Coordinates of C-alpha atoms in Angstrom, one line a residue:
M1 CA 163.4 164.2 -24.0
T2 CA 162.1 167.5 -24.8
A3 CA 164.5 168.3 -27.7
K4 CA 164.2 164.0 -29.3
Y5 CA 159.8 164.2 -29.4
W6 CA 159.2 168.3 -29.5
G7 CA 156.2 168.8 -31.3
R8 CA 154.2 165.4 -30.0
G9 CA 153.3 163.3 -26.9
P10 CA 154.3 165.1 -23.7
E11 CA 154.6 168.6 -23.3
T12 CA 156.4 168.6 -20.4
W13 CA 158.4 165.9 -19.4
T14 CA 159.1 165.1 -15.9
P15 CA 161.4 162.7 -14.1
G16 CA 158.7 160.1 -13.2
L17 CA 158.1 160.6 -17.2
I18 CA 161.4 160.1 -18.3
T19 CA 161.8 156.9 -16.3
A20 CA 159.1 155.1 -17.6
K21 CA 159.8 156.1 -21.3
T22 CA 163.6 155.3 -21.3
T23 CA 163.7 152.1 -18.5
G24 CA 160.6 151.2 -17.0
P25 CA 160.0 149.2 -13.9
F26 CA 164.0 148.5 -14.0
E27 CA 164.6 152.5 -13.3
L28 CA 161.3 153.0 -11.3
E29 CA 162.7 150.4 -8.7
S30 CA 166.5 151.4 -8.8
S31 CA 165.3 155.0 -8.5
A32 CA 163.2 154.9 -6.0
A33 CA 165.5 155.4 -3.6
T34 CA 166.9 158.9 -2.1
P35 CA 170.0 160.5 -2.7
G36 CA 171.1 159.1 1.4
D37 CA 169.4 155.4 0.9
A38 CA 172.6 154.0 -1.1
A39 CA 172.6 151.0 0.4
S40 CA 168.7 150.2 -1.2
I41 CA 170.6 150.8 -4.8
P42 CA 171.8 147.7 -7.0
K43 CA 175.1 147.5 -7.6
A44 CA 176.3 148.3 -11.4
S45 CA 177.7 144.8 -11.4
R46 CA 174.4 143.1 -11.2
V47 CA 172.6 145.2 -13.7
T48 CA 171.3 142.9 -16.3
V49 CA 171.9 144.9 -19.8
D50 CA 169.7 143.7 -22.8
P51 CA 171.5 143.6 -25.9
P52 CA 169.4 145.3 -29.0
S53 CA 168.1 143.6 -32.1
Q54 CA 170.6 142.5 -34.7
F55 CA 168.7 143.6 -37.2
C56 CA 168.3 147.0 -38.9
R57 CA 165.7 149.6 -39.2
R58 CA 165.4 151.2 -42.4
N59 CA 163.7 154.8 -43.3
V60 CA 161.8 155.2 -46.6
H61 CA 162.2 158.7 -48.6
Y62 CA 158.2 159.0 -49.3
K63 CA 157.0 160.8 -52.1
T64 CA 153.8 162.6 -52.9
G65 CA 151.8 160.6 -55.1
V66 CA 153.4 156.9 -53.9
G67 CA 150.2 154.6 -52.3
C68 CA 151.2 154.0 -49.0
E69 CA 148.7 151.8 -46.2
P70 CA 149.2 153.4 -42.3
A71 CA 150.9 150.5 -40.3
T72 CA 149.3 152.1 -37.4
P73 CA 146.1 152.3 -35.6
P74 CA 145.1 155.9 -35.9
P75 CA 146.3 158.1 -32.6
P76 CA 143.7 158.4 -29.5
K77 CA 141.2 161.2 -29.5
N78 CA 142.5 162.6 -25.7
D79 CA 145.4 163.1 -24.1
N80 CA 144.4 160.4 -21.4
E81 CA 144.5 157.9 -24.0
Q82 CA 148.3 158.4 -24.6
D83 CA 150.7 155.8 -23.1
I84 CA 154.0 156.9 -22.7
E85 CA 155.6 153.4 -23.6
D86 CA 153.6 153.5 -27.1
E87 CA 154.7 156.4 -29.8
S88 CA 152.3 155.4 -32.0
T89 CA 149.3 156.5 -29.1
W90 CA 151.2 160.0 -29.1
L91 CA 149.2 163.2 -30.1
P92 CA 150.9 165.7 -32.1
W93 CA 150.7 169.4 -30.4
G94 CA 147.7 171.5 -30.7
A95 CA 148.5 174.5 -33.6
S96 CA 145.7 176.7 -31.6
R97 CA 147.6 176.7 -28.2
D98 CA 150.8 178.4 -27.7
H99 CA 153.9 177.1 -26.5
L100 CA 157.1 177.7 -24.7
T101 CA 160.2 177.8 -27.5
P102 CA 162.9 174.9 -26.6
A103 CA 164.9 177.3 -25.2
D104 CA 162.4 178.8 -23.2
T105 CA 161.7 175.1 -22.1
M106 CA 165.2 174.6 -20.7
R107 CA 164.9 178.1 -18.8
S108 CA 162.0 177.1 -17.3
V109 CA 163.5 173.3 -16.0
L110 CA 167.0 175.1 -15.0
S111 CA 165.1 177.5 -12.9
D112 CA 162.2 175.3 -11.3
N113 CA 164.0 172.0 -11.1
S114 CA 161.7 170.3 -12.3
F115 CA 164.0 168.1 -14.2
S116 CA 165.8 166.3 -11.3
R117 CA 164.4 164.2 -8.6
I118 CA 166.4 166.3 -6.2
D119 CA 164.5 168.1 -3.9
E120 CA 165.5 171.7 -3.9
D121 CA 166.6 172.3 -0.3
D122 CA 169.6 169.1 -0.9
I123 CA 170.8 171.4 -3.5
P124 CA 173.7 173.6 -2.2
L125 CA 172.3 176.7 -4.2
S126 CA 169.4 178.7 -3.7
T127 CA 166.9 178.6 -6.7
S128 CA 166.9 182.5 -6.8
S129 CA 171.3 182.2 -7.6
I130 CA 170.2 179.6 -10.5
T131 CA 167.4 181.7 -12.0
R132 CA 169.8 184.7 -11.9
A133 CA 172.5 182.4 -13.8
V134 CA 170.1 181.1 -16.4
N135 CA 169.3 184.6 -17.3
R136 CA 172.8 185.4 -17.7
S137 CA 173.4 182.3 -19.9
Q138 CA 170.5 183.2 -22.7
D139 CA 172.6 183.3 -25.3
Q140 CA 174.5 180.0 -24.6
I141 CA 171.1 178.4 -23.4
E142 CA 170.0 179.1 -27.1
V143 CA 173.3 177.3 -28.6
D144 CA 172.6 174.7 -26.4
S145 CA 169.1 174.1 -27.3
W146 CA 170.5 174.0 -31.1
G147 CA 172.9 171.6 -30.4
F148 CA 170.0 169.4 -28.1
A149 CA 167.9 169.5 -31.4
I150 CA 170.5 168.4 -34.1
M151 CA 171.5 165.3 -31.5
A152 CA 167.8 164.9 -30.9
R153 CA 167.5 164.8 -35.0
N154 CA 164.3 167.0 -34.2
L155 CA 163.3 168.6 -37.5
K156 CA 160.3 170.3 -36.0
S157 CA 162.4 171.7 -32.8
L158 CA 164.9 173.2 -35.4
H159 CA 162.3 174.6 -37.1
S160 CA 160.9 176.6 -33.8
L161 CA 164.5 178.0 -32.8
R162 CA 165.0 179.4 -36.7
E163 CA 161.7 181.2 -36.0
N164 CA 161.7 182.3 -32.7
G165 CA 165.8 183.5 -33.2
G166 CA 164.5 186.1 -35.6
N167 CA 165.9 183.9 -38.7
M168 CA 169.4 184.3 -37.0
P169 CA 171.0 181.9 -34.9
P170 CA 172.8 182.2 -31.8
H171 CA 176.4 183.8 -32.5
D172 CA 177.9 180.8 -30.5
L173 CA 176.4 178.4 -32.4
K174 CA 179.8 178.0 -34.6
H175 CA 181.1 176.8 -31.7
I176 CA 179.5 173.9 -30.9
H177 CA 180.6 172.9 -34.9
P178 CA 176.4 172.0 -35.9
F179 CA 177.4 170.0 -39.1
H180 CA 180.0 167.7 -37.3
L181 CA 177.4 166.9 -34.1
A182 CA 174.6 166.6 -37.2
A183 CA 177.3 164.0 -38.5
S184 CA 178.0 162.3 -35.5
H185 CA 174.3 161.9 -34.5
L186 CA 172.9 160.0 -37.7
D187 CA 169.9 158.0 -37.4
G188 CA 169.2 155.7 -40.3
A189 CA 166.4 155.0 -39.5
H190 CA 164.3 157.7 -38.9
S191 CA 165.9 161.0 -40.1
C192 CA 168.7 159.6 -42.3
C193 CA 169.8 163.2 -44.1
L194 CA 167.3 165.3 -43.4
V195 CA 169.4 167.2 -40.3
L196 CA 172.1 167.8 -42.2
I197 CA 169.8 169.0 -45.6
H198 CA 168.2 172.0 -42.9
L199 CA 171.1 172.9 -41.8
R200 CA 172.8 173.3 -45.0
T201 CA 170.3 175.2 -46.3
T202 CA 169.4 177.3 -43.3
L203 CA 172.9 178.2 -41.8
Q204 CA 174.1 180.9 -44.1
G205 CA 177.1 183.2 -43.8
E206 CA 179.5 183.0 -41.1
F207 CA 177.4 179.8 -40.2
S208 CA 177.6 178.2 -43.0
L209 CA 178.7 174.8 -44.5
E210 CA 181.9 176.7 -46.7
N211 CA 182.7 178.1 -43.2
N212 CA 182.5 175.2 -40.6
Y213 CA 183.9 172.4 -42.8
T214 CA 186.7 171.9 -40.0
N215 CA 186.4 171.8 -36.7
D216 CA 188.9 172.2 -33.6
L217 CA 190.4 168.8 -34.3
G218 CA 190.9 169.6 -37.7
H219 CA 188.6 166.8 -38.7
T220 CA 186.1 168.1 -41.9
V221 CA 182.7 166.8 -41.9
L222 CA 183.2 163.7 -44.0
D223 CA 185.5 162.7 -41.8
S224 CA 182.5 162.2 -39.4
L225 CA 180.7 160.3 -41.3
M226 CA 184.3 158.2 -41.5
I227 CA 184.5 158.1 -37.3
N228 CA 180.8 157.2 -38.0
I229 CA 181.3 154.1 -39.8
L230 CA 184.6 152.8 -37.6
R231 CA 182.3 153.5 -34.0
S232 CA 179.6 151.6 -35.4
H233 CA 181.1 149.0 -37.2
T234 CA 184.7 147.6 -35.7
S235 CA 186.6 148.1 -33.3
V236 CA 188.9 150.6 -33.1
T237 CA 189.5 153.0 -30.1
P238 CA 189.1 156.7 -30.8
S239 CA 192.7 157.3 -30.1
E240 CA 194.1 155.0 -33.0
V241 CA 191.9 157.3 -35.5
C242 CA 193.1 160.5 -33.6
Q243 CA 195.7 162.0 -31.2
G244 CA 193.0 164.5 -30.1
F245 CA 191.2 161.1 -28.7
E246 CA 193.9 160.5 -26.8
K247 CA 191.9 161.1 -23.6
Q248 CA 188.3 159.6 -24.8
N249 CA 187.2 156.3 -24.3
R250 CA 184.4 156.3 -25.9
F251 CA 183.3 158.4 -29.9
P252 CA 181.1 161.1 -29.9
G253 CA 177.5 159.7 -30.9
E254 CA 177.8 156.2 -29.2
E255 CA 174.7 156.8 -28.0
V256 CA 173.0 156.7 -31.1
D257 CA 173.0 153.8 -33.7
I258 CA 173.5 154.7 -37.2
C259 CA 170.9 151.3 -38.4
G260 CA 168.3 152.5 -35.5
R261 CA 169.0 149.8 -33.3
W262 CA 169.3 152.0 -30.4
D263 CA 169.4 155.7 -28.9
A264 CA 169.9 157.7 -26.0
D265 CA 166.8 157.0 -24.2
S266 CA 166.9 153.3 -25.2
R267 CA 166.7 150.9 -22.8
C268 CA 169.2 149.0 -23.3
I269 CA 171.6 152.1 -23.3
R270 CA 169.5 153.1 -19.8
Q271 CA 170.9 149.7 -18.5
L272 CA 174.3 149.9 -19.9
Y273 CA 175.0 153.1 -18.4
A274 CA 173.3 152.0 -15.1
S275 CA 175.6 149.2 -15.4
G276 CA 178.8 151.3 -15.1
R277 CA 179.5 150.8 -18.9
F278 CA 179.8 154.0 -21.2
T279 CA 181.1 152.6 -24.6
I280 CA 179.0 150.4 -26.3
P281 CA 180.3 146.9 -26.3
F282 CA 181.9 145.1 -29.4
E283 CA 179.0 142.7 -29.4
W284 CA 175.9 144.6 -30.0
K285 CA 177.8 145.8 -33.5
H286 CA 177.2 144.1 -36.8
P287 CA 178.6 144.6 -40.4
Y288 CA 178.7 147.8 -42.2
C289 CA 174.9 147.5 -43.3
H290 CA 172.7 148.2 -46.0
S291 CA 171.0 151.0 -43.8
S292 CA 174.0 152.3 -42.4
V293 CA 175.8 152.8 -45.6
Q294 CA 173.0 154.2 -47.5
T295 CA 172.3 157.4 -44.8
I296 CA 176.5 157.6 -45.1
C297 CA 175.8 157.9 -49.0
H298 CA 173.0 160.4 -48.7
L299 CA 175.1 162.2 -46.4
I300 CA 178.3 162.6 -48.7
T301 CA 175.3 163.5 -51.6
T302 CA 174.0 166.2 -49.7
L303 CA 177.7 167.2 -49.1
F304 CA 179.0 167.7 -52.5
V305 CA 176.8 166.7 -55.1
I306 CA 173.6 169.1 -54.2
D307 CA 176.1 172.0 -54.3
F308 CA 179.7 172.2 -56.2
S309 CA 181.2 175.0 -53.7
L310 CA 182.6 171.8 -51.4
D311 CA 185.8 170.0 -52.5
I312 CA 185.6 166.6 -51.3
N313 CA 189.0 166.6 -52.2
L314 CA 190.2 168.8 -49.3
P315 CA 192.6 167.1 -46.6
S316 CA 191.4 164.8 -44.0
G317 CA 192.1 165.0 -40.4
L318 CA 192.0 161.7 -39.7
F319 CA 195.5 159.1 -39.2
S320 CA 197.3 161.6 -39.2
K321 CA 200.8 161.2 -38.5
R322 CA 204.4 162.9 -38.0
C323 CA 207.4 161.5 -39.1
G324 CA 209.7 160.9 -36.5
R325 CA 213.0 162.1 -38.5
C326 CA 212.1 164.8 -40.3
R327 CA 208.7 165.9 -38.3
K328 CA 206.8 166.3 -41.6
D329 CA 202.9 166.0 -40.9
L330 CA 201.4 163.6 -43.2
K331 CA 197.9 164.3 -43.9
L332 CA 195.5 161.7 -45.5
L333 CA 193.0 162.9 -48.2
P334 CA 189.5 161.2 -47.9
L335 CA 190.2 158.4 -50.4
H336 CA 193.3 157.4 -48.4
T337 CA 191.4 158.1 -45.4
L338 CA 188.4 155.4 -46.9
V339 CA 191.4 153.3 -47.5
M340 CA 192.6 153.3 -43.9
V341 CA 188.3 153.0 -42.7
A342 CA 188.0 149.8 -45.1
L343 CA 191.4 148.1 -43.9
Y344 CA 189.7 148.6 -40.1
L345 CA 186.8 147.0 -41.6
G346 CA 188.7 144.0 -42.4
D347 CA 191.0 143.6 -40.0
R348 CA 188.5 144.8 -36.7
G349 CA 185.2 144.6 -38.2
T350 CA 182.3 142.2 -37.2
S351 CA 181.6 138.8 -37.9
G352 CA 179.7 138.4 -41.5
E353 CA 181.2 141.8 -42.5
T354 CA 181.1 141.7 -46.6
M355 CA 182.7 145.1 -47.6
F356 CA 180.0 146.5 -49.1
G357 CA 179.5 149.1 -47.4
A358 CA 182.9 149.9 -48.4
I359 CA 182.6 149.2 -52.0
A360 CA 179.2 151.2 -52.2
T361 CA 180.7 154.2 -50.1
L362 CA 184.0 154.4 -52.4
S363 CA 181.7 154.6 -55.6
C364 CA 179.6 156.8 -53.9
M365 CA 182.6 159.1 -53.2
L366 CA 183.5 158.4 -56.6
A367 CA 180.5 159.7 -58.2
A368 CA 181.0 162.8 -56.2
G369 CA 184.2 164.0 -57.3
T370 CA 186.9 162.4 -55.3
N371 CA 190.0 162.0 -57.3
P372 CA 191.6 158.9 -57.3
C373 CA 195.0 159.9 -58.9
Q374 CA 195.7 162.6 -55.8
T375 CA 198.4 161.1 -54.0
A376 CA 199.4 162.1 -50.2
E377 CA 202.8 161.8 -48.3
I378 CA 202.2 158.8 -46.5
S379 CA 204.4 156.1 -44.3
V380 CA 202.2 152.7 -44.2
S381 CA 204.4 151.5 -41.4
A382 CA 203.2 155.0 -39.5
L383 CA 200.1 154.0 -40.0
L384 CA 200.3 150.3 -39.0
G385 CA 202.3 151.0 -35.7
T386 CA 205.6 149.6 -37.0
D387 CA 207.3 153.0 -37.3
T388 CA 210.8 153.2 -35.8
G389 CA 211.1 156.7 -36.2
K390 CA 215.1 156.5 -37.0
E391 CA 214.2 156.9 -40.6
C392 CA 211.5 159.2 -43.2
T393 CA 209.5 156.2 -44.1
H394 CA 206.7 158.2 -45.8
S395 CA 206.6 158.8 -49.4
S396 CA 203.8 160.0 -51.9
V397 CA 201.1 157.6 -53.0
T398 CA 197.8 157.2 -54.6
P399 CA 195.0 155.7 -52.6
S400 CA 195.4 152.4 -54.5
E401 CA 199.1 152.7 -54.0
L402 CA 198.3 152.7 -50.0
A403 CA 196.0 150.0 -50.6
S404 CA 198.4 147.8 -52.3
L405 CA 201.0 148.2 -49.6
V406 CA 199.2 146.3 -46.4
P407 CA 200.8 142.7 -45.9
D408 CA 199.5 140.3 -47.7
G409 CA 199.7 138.6 -44.1
V410 CA 197.6 141.0 -42.2
V411 CA 194.5 140.4 -45.4
E412 CA 195.1 136.6 -45.2
S413 CA 194.7 136.4 -41.5
W414 CA 190.8 137.6 -42.4
P415 CA 187.5 135.4 -43.2
R416 CA 187.6 134.6 -46.4
E417 CA 184.5 136.7 -47.3
R418 CA 186.3 140.0 -46.1
Q419 CA 189.6 139.3 -48.5
R420 CA 187.3 138.8 -51.0
G421 CA 185.7 141.9 -50.7
W422 CA 188.6 144.0 -49.6
R423 CA 190.5 142.9 -53.1
A424 CA 187.1 144.0 -55.3
F425 CA 187.6 147.0 -53.3
V426 CA 191.5 147.3 -53.8
A427 CA 190.4 146.7 -58.0
V428 CA 187.7 149.1 -57.9
L429 CA 190.3 152.0 -56.7
D430 CA 192.8 150.7 -59.6
F431 CA 190.2 150.5 -62.4
A432 CA 189.4 154.4 -61.2
L433 CA 192.6 155.5 -62.2
S434 CA 191.7 155.1 -66.3
G435 CA 188.9 157.7 -65.5
S436 CA 186.1 154.8 -67.2
Q437 CA 182.5 156.1 -67.6
D438 CA 181.7 152.3 -66.5
L439 CA 182.5 153.5 -62.5
G440 CA 178.6 154.5 -62.8
V441 CA 177.6 151.1 -63.2
L442 CA 178.7 150.4 -59.8
W443 CA 177.3 153.3 -58.4
G444 CA 173.7 152.5 -59.7
A445 CA 173.9 149.3 -58.9
S446 CA 175.2 149.9 -55.1
Q447 CA 172.1 152.5 -54.8
T448 CA 170.3 149.6 -56.2
E449 CA 171.1 147.2 -53.7
M450 CA 171.1 149.2 -50.8
L451 CA 167.3 150.2 -51.9
T452 CA 165.9 147.0 -52.3
Y453 CA 167.4 144.4 -49.9
R454 CA 167.7 144.0 -45.9
R455 CA 168.2 141.2 -43.9
I456 CA 165.2 139.6 -42.1
K457 CA 166.2 136.6 -40.5
T458 CA 169.2 135.6 -39.0
I459 CA 170.1 132.7 -41.8
D460 CA 170.1 135.6 -44.7
P461 CA 173.2 137.0 -46.2
W462 CA 174.3 140.9 -45.5
V463 CA 174.1 141.3 -49.3
S464 CA 171.7 139.6 -52.1
D465 CA 173.0 137.6 -54.4
R466 CA 171.8 140.0 -57.0
F467 CA 175.4 142.0 -55.8
D468 CA 177.8 139.1 -56.0
I469 CA 181.0 140.6 -54.6
Q470 CA 182.8 137.5 -56.5
Q471 CA 181.6 138.5 -59.7
L472 CA 182.3 142.0 -59.3
L473 CA 186.1 141.1 -58.8
Q474 CA 186.5 138.6 -61.4
G475 CA 185.0 141.0 -63.9
L476 CA 187.0 143.9 -62.8
Y477 CA 190.3 140.9 -63.4
D478 CA 189.3 139.7 -66.5
R479 CA 187.9 142.8 -68.4
P480 CA 188.5 144.8 -66.7
R481 CA 185.2 146.3 -65.9
P482 CA 182.8 146.6 -63.0
T483 CA 179.9 145.5 -65.0
N484 CA 180.1 141.8 -64.1
I485 CA 177.3 142.1 -61.4
P486 CA 174.0 140.4 -61.8
L487 CA 171.7 143.7 -61.2
H488 CA 173.7 145.1 -64.0
R489 CA 174.7 142.1 -66.5
D490 CA 171.3 140.6 -66.0
G491 CA 169.3 143.7 -64.8
D492 CA 167.6 145.2 -67.8
G493 CA 164.0 143.7 -66.5
L494 CA 164.6 144.7 -63.3
R495 CA 166.1 148.3 -62.4
Q496 CA 165.4 151.3 -64.3
Y497 CA 168.1 152.9 -66.7
F498 CA 170.7 155.3 -65.0
D499 CA 173.1 157.3 -66.6
T500 CA 177.2 157.3 -66.5
Q501 CA 177.4 158.6 -63.1
G502 CA 174.9 156.0 -61.6
L503 CA 172.4 158.5 -61.3
F504 CA 168.6 157.5 -62.2
H505 CA 166.5 160.5 -64.0
G506 CA 163.5 160.9 -62.0
Y507 CA 162.5 163.0 -59.5
G508 CA 165.3 164.0 -57.2
H509 CA 167.3 161.4 -58.6
L510 CA 169.8 162.4 -56.6
Y511 CA 168.0 160.4 -53.9
P512 CA 166.5 158.0 -55.8
T513 CA 163.5 155.8 -54.2
N514 CA 162.6 152.7 -54.4
H515 CA 160.1 152.5 -57.0
E516 CA 162.4 154.9 -59.2
V517 CA 165.1 152.5 -59.3
C518 CA 163.0 149.0 -60.2
T519 CA 161.2 148.3 -63.1
R520 CA 159.4 146.1 -60.9
Y521 CA 159.0 144.9 -57.4
F522 CA 161.8 142.4 -56.4
M523 CA 162.5 143.6 -52.6
N524 CA 162.2 141.8 -49.7
L525 CA 161.4 144.7 -47.2
E526 CA 157.8 143.8 -46.1
D527 CA 158.3 143.9 -42.7
W528 CA 156.8 147.6 -42.3
R529 CA 157.5 147.3 -38.0
R530 CA 161.2 147.9 -38.9
T531 CA 160.2 150.9 -41.3
T532 CA 159.9 154.5 -41.3
F533 CA 158.5 156.4 -43.8
I534 CA 159.7 160.1 -43.7
D535 CA 159.7 163.1 -46.2
P536 CA 161.9 163.2 -49.0
P537 CA 165.1 165.3 -48.7

């Protein structure tokens, strides 16, 4: 809680404040008992779990010079008016007072046991021995402070750690893989790409992204983004994605929803854990939505477009196999991995999935330099779980060829909307082989759609009629060109000009805002209760 809310609200989080903020009366009742009163604690099976809203939150990168009216009343004038359950009443910490650093706060609460309700007399260690252990673990506490700040997506806390660390991160920071940690705890409702951008620009040398792009499991940071899509929008299990996840029943970062519907301290999550369940129920998930894909695409831009020192075409560590006959390692490349993600969105996705997110992510990755012609040694039967291992079944295929090898019977078992979206996705892959500059049309239209439309009511479609996937597919079949999208075909009076790469020419054109992609207002984003205004990248 300290890491998440560093810089505003309570400066010291006691067990009582944490309880009041996260679960309120539910937790207060069940936590009132002492450890010896186990009979008074409600059984996990009797805990009621309230599901989160199915509606996404969203962020707006707010730029100076754009008019904006505050959606909440001004904060209170004194600390006594702060309501722990209403963040709009929280005050920023006063700059005139000295504050403990995040690391010093961790040392303090570990030493005095203020983070726990358990009495010191019930701990089988003396306070002095805990204090000595804390003093011997200074570097580890610094590393943990960085990790908590990254997982909490708190830029103020990260800035504080950087400033108080003498501009040099702790040596062991690289062992927690900070870039992968940030990609696993994405929050498209509040911080979007800002944490990764901060790490990208401040961690240099041995801590740089270039030197820490792949973790101990062989996963790239881009792989972490793909995992985020799968865990948030499909029923895929960790072991199906990576052999290194075989013993895990949950993905890293599940407690944070990419489109802002729950967080680690949300009441629904605390109730879920109290009920004895620790994986996100499938019924909580929804399609690969605009808030989610916008965040993923901003991260891809941060990784591969801002600075061209990173090659997006490095091998993926997901869905890797080994031939049962010749023992050859079969590794996918990024676009092949995206094909598998799209396949699982179609086969194991949620009700209402349209595949717009997969198409938009594909157009973003192509704009970022992925090579659609590059081949990888792949066994489709191994990927689909039908390989017997008695003979070599792998061959060198492009992403387009991999997609075409998915059996028709598999695709035809999906809802019609997913079938249409998958065929459009494959058609874009086929078209990408030509290297045509018309690919920029798809990326420009995808950005405009993401920035101007959200599902407001349960009866609303997940994609607007301005981005018609059926018309996109028909255009790719007939011409073939990805230009038969209403946003492009009829959009001269709606959208701003973008170039052949799909980039809008304005300030910060790599991360365009609503007003930079539109010539006039045609959005449906007026529900400001679901909107957070954040700094530009």
